[in-house]
Protein backbone atom coordinates (compact mmCIF):
# COMPACT_ATOMS: atom_id res chain seq x y z
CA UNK A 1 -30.70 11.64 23.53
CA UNK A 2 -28.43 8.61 24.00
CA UNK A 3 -28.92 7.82 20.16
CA UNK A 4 -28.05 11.17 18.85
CA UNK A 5 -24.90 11.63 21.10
CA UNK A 6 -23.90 8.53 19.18
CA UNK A 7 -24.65 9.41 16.40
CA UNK A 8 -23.13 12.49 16.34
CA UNK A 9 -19.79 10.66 17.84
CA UNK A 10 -20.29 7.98 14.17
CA UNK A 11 -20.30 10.81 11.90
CA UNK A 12 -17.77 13.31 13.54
CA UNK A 13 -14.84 11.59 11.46
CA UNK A 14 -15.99 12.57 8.01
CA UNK A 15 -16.13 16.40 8.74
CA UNK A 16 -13.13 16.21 10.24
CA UNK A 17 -10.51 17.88 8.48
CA UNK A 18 -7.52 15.49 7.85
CA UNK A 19 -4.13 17.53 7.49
CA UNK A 20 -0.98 15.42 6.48
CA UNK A 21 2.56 16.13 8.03
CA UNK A 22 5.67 16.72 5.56
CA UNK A 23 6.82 13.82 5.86
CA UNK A 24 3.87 12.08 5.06
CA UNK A 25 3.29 14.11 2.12
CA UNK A 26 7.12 13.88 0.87
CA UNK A 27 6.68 9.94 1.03
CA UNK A 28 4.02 9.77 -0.81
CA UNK A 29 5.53 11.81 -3.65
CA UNK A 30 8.11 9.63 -3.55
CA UNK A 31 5.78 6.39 -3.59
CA UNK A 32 3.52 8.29 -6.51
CA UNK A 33 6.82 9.18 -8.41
CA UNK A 34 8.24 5.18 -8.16
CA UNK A 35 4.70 4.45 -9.26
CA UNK A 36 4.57 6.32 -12.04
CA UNK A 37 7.89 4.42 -14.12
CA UNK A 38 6.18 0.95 -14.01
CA UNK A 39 3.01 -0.09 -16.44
CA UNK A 40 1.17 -3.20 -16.48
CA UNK A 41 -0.02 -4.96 -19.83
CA UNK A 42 -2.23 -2.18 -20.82
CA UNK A 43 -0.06 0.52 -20.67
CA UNK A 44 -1.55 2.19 -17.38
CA UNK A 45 0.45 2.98 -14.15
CA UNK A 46 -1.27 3.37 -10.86
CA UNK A 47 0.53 6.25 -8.60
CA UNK A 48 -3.08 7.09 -7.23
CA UNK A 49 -3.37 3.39 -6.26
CA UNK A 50 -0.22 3.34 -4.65
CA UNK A 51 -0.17 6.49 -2.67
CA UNK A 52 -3.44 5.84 -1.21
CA UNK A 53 -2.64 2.02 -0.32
CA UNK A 54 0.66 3.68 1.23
CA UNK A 55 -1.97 5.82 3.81
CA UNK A 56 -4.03 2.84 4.44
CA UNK A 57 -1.14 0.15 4.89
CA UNK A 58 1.13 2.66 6.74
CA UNK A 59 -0.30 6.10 7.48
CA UNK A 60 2.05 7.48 4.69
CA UNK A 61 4.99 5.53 5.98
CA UNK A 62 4.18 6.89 9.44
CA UNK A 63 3.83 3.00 10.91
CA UNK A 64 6.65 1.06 9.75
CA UNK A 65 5.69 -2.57 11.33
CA UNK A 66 2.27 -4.28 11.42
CA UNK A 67 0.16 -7.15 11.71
CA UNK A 68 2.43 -10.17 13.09
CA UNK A 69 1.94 -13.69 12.36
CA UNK A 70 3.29 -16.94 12.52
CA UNK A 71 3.96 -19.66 9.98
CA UNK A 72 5.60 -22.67 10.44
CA UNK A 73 7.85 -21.23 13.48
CA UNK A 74 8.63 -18.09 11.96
CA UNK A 75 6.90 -15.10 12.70
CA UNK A 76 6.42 -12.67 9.80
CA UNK A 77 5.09 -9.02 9.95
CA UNK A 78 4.63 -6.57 7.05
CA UNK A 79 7.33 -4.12 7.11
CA UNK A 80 7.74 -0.40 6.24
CA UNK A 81 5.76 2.33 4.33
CA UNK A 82 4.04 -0.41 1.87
CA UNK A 83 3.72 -3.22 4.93
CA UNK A 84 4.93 -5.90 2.70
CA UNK A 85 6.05 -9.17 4.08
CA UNK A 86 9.41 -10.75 3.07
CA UNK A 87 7.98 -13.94 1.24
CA UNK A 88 5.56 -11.36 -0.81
CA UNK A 89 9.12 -9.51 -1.58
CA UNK A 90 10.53 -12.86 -2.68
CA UNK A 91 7.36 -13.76 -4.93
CA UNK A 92 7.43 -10.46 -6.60
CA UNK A 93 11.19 -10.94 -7.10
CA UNK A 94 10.75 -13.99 -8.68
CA UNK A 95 7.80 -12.59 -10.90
CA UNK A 96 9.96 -9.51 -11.91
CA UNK A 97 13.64 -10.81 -11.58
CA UNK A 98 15.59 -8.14 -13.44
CA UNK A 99 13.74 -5.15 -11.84
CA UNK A 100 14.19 -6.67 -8.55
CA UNK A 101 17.42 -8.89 -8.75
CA UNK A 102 19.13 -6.78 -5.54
CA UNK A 103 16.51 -9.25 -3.67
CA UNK A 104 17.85 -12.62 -4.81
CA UNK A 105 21.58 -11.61 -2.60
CA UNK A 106 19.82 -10.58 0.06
CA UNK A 107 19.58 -12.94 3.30
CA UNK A 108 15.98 -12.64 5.15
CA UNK A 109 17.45 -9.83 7.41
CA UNK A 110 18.73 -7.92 4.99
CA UNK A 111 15.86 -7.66 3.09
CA UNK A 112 13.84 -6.80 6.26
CA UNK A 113 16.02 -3.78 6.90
CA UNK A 114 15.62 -2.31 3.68
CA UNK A 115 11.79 -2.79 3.69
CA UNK A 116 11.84 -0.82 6.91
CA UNK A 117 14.57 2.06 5.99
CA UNK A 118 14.36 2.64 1.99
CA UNK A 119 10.72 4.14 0.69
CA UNK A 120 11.74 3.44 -2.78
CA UNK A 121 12.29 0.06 -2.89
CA UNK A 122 9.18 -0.98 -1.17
CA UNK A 123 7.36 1.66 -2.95
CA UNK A 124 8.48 -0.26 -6.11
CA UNK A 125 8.21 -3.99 -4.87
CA UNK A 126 4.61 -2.44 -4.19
CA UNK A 127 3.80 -0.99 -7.34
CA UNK A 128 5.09 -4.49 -8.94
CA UNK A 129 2.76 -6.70 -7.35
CA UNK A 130 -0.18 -4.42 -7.81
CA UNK A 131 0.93 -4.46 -12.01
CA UNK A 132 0.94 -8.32 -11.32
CA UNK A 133 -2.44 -8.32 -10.36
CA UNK A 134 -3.71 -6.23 -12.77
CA UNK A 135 -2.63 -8.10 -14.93
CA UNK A 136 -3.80 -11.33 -13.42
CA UNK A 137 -7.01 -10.41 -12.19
CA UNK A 138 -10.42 -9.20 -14.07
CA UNK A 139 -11.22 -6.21 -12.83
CA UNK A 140 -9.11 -3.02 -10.66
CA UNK A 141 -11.47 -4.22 -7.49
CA UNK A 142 -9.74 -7.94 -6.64
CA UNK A 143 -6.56 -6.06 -7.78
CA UNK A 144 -6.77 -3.78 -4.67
CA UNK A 145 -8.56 -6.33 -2.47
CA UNK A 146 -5.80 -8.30 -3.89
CA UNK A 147 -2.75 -6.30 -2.40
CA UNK A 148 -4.23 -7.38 0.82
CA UNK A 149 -4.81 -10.73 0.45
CA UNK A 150 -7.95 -11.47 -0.72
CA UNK A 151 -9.95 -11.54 -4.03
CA UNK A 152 -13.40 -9.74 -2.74
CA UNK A 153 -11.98 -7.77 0.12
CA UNK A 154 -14.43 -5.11 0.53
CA UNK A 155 -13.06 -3.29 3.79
CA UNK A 156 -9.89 -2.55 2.39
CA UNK A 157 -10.84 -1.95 -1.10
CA UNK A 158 -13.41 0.82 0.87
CA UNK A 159 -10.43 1.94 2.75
CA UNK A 160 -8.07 2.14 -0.07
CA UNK A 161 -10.69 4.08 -2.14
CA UNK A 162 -11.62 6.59 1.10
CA UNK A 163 -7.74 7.76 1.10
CA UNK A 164 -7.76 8.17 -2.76
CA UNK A 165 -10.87 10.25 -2.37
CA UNK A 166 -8.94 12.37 0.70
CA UNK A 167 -5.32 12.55 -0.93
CA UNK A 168 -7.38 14.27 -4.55
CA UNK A 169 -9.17 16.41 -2.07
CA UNK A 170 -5.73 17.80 -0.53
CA UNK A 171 -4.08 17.31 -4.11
CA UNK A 172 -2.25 14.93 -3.09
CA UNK A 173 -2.84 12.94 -6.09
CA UNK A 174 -2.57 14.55 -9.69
């Protein structure tokens, strides 16, 4: 009896039925739409990607701060809808210096606060780096594992693909 009650409890979640606030929904049109202007090397743009990374990172922009660490005194934490971290901002900046040249004036703070308060802009520091490792990497797997640090990361890869899967079933993505 024991067993079933737990197993019942491990499978509830997947007949759940997962609704989406507006706001959730209205960022991740926004994060599809910034998506959808950029192309890596083949000519392919990844809005799908994006918008479900944006529900696994953040809950849709729903959890703005996350996972703190520290690094050689400082202590870093990926910020707003995207959770990007300020030195990954920098990187991309220096990958993609015309799209993102607004970053190169920007002290540490600054560039915090508009992580955390402007959808857009992380949405399309985002959608940069993931180009970058599509173009970098061999195959659309370490691309996504890639976005969160790893080459072979098969958690987040899973989750990333679970919240594509959810966001065509509420067509959420087109």
């Amino acid at each position: 009896m024991r067993l079933f009650i737990i197993l019942i409890i491990s499978i509830l979640p997947v007949f759940a039925k997962i609704t989406l606030s507006e706001k959730q929904i209205e960022n991740l049109k926004i994060v599809r739409d910034v998506a959808l202007k950029y192309k890596d090397k083949n000519g392919e743009s990844f809005p799908n990607t994006i918008a479900s990374i944006c529900m696994a990172e953040s809950s849709g922009g729903m959890n703005l701060m996350g996972d703190p660490t520290q690094e050689k005194g400082k202590i870093y934490s990926s910020l707003g809808a995207m959770q990007i971290r300020v030195p990954t901002a920098r990187y991309i900046s220096s990958l993609y210096p015309k799209k993102l040249k607004v970053i190169h004036a920007m002290t540490d703070i600054q560039l915090r606060k508009k992580l955390l308060t402007d959808i857009r802009f992380s949405a399309k520091i985002a959608t940069l780096y993931v180009i970058h490792l599509s173009n970098t990497r061999k195959s659309y797997f370490s691309a996504v594992s890639g976005y969160n640090g790893g080459t072979r990361n098969h958690k987040y890869y899973k989750r990333v693909v679970k919240w594509n899967n959810i966001l065509k079933r509420l067509k959420i993505n087109f």
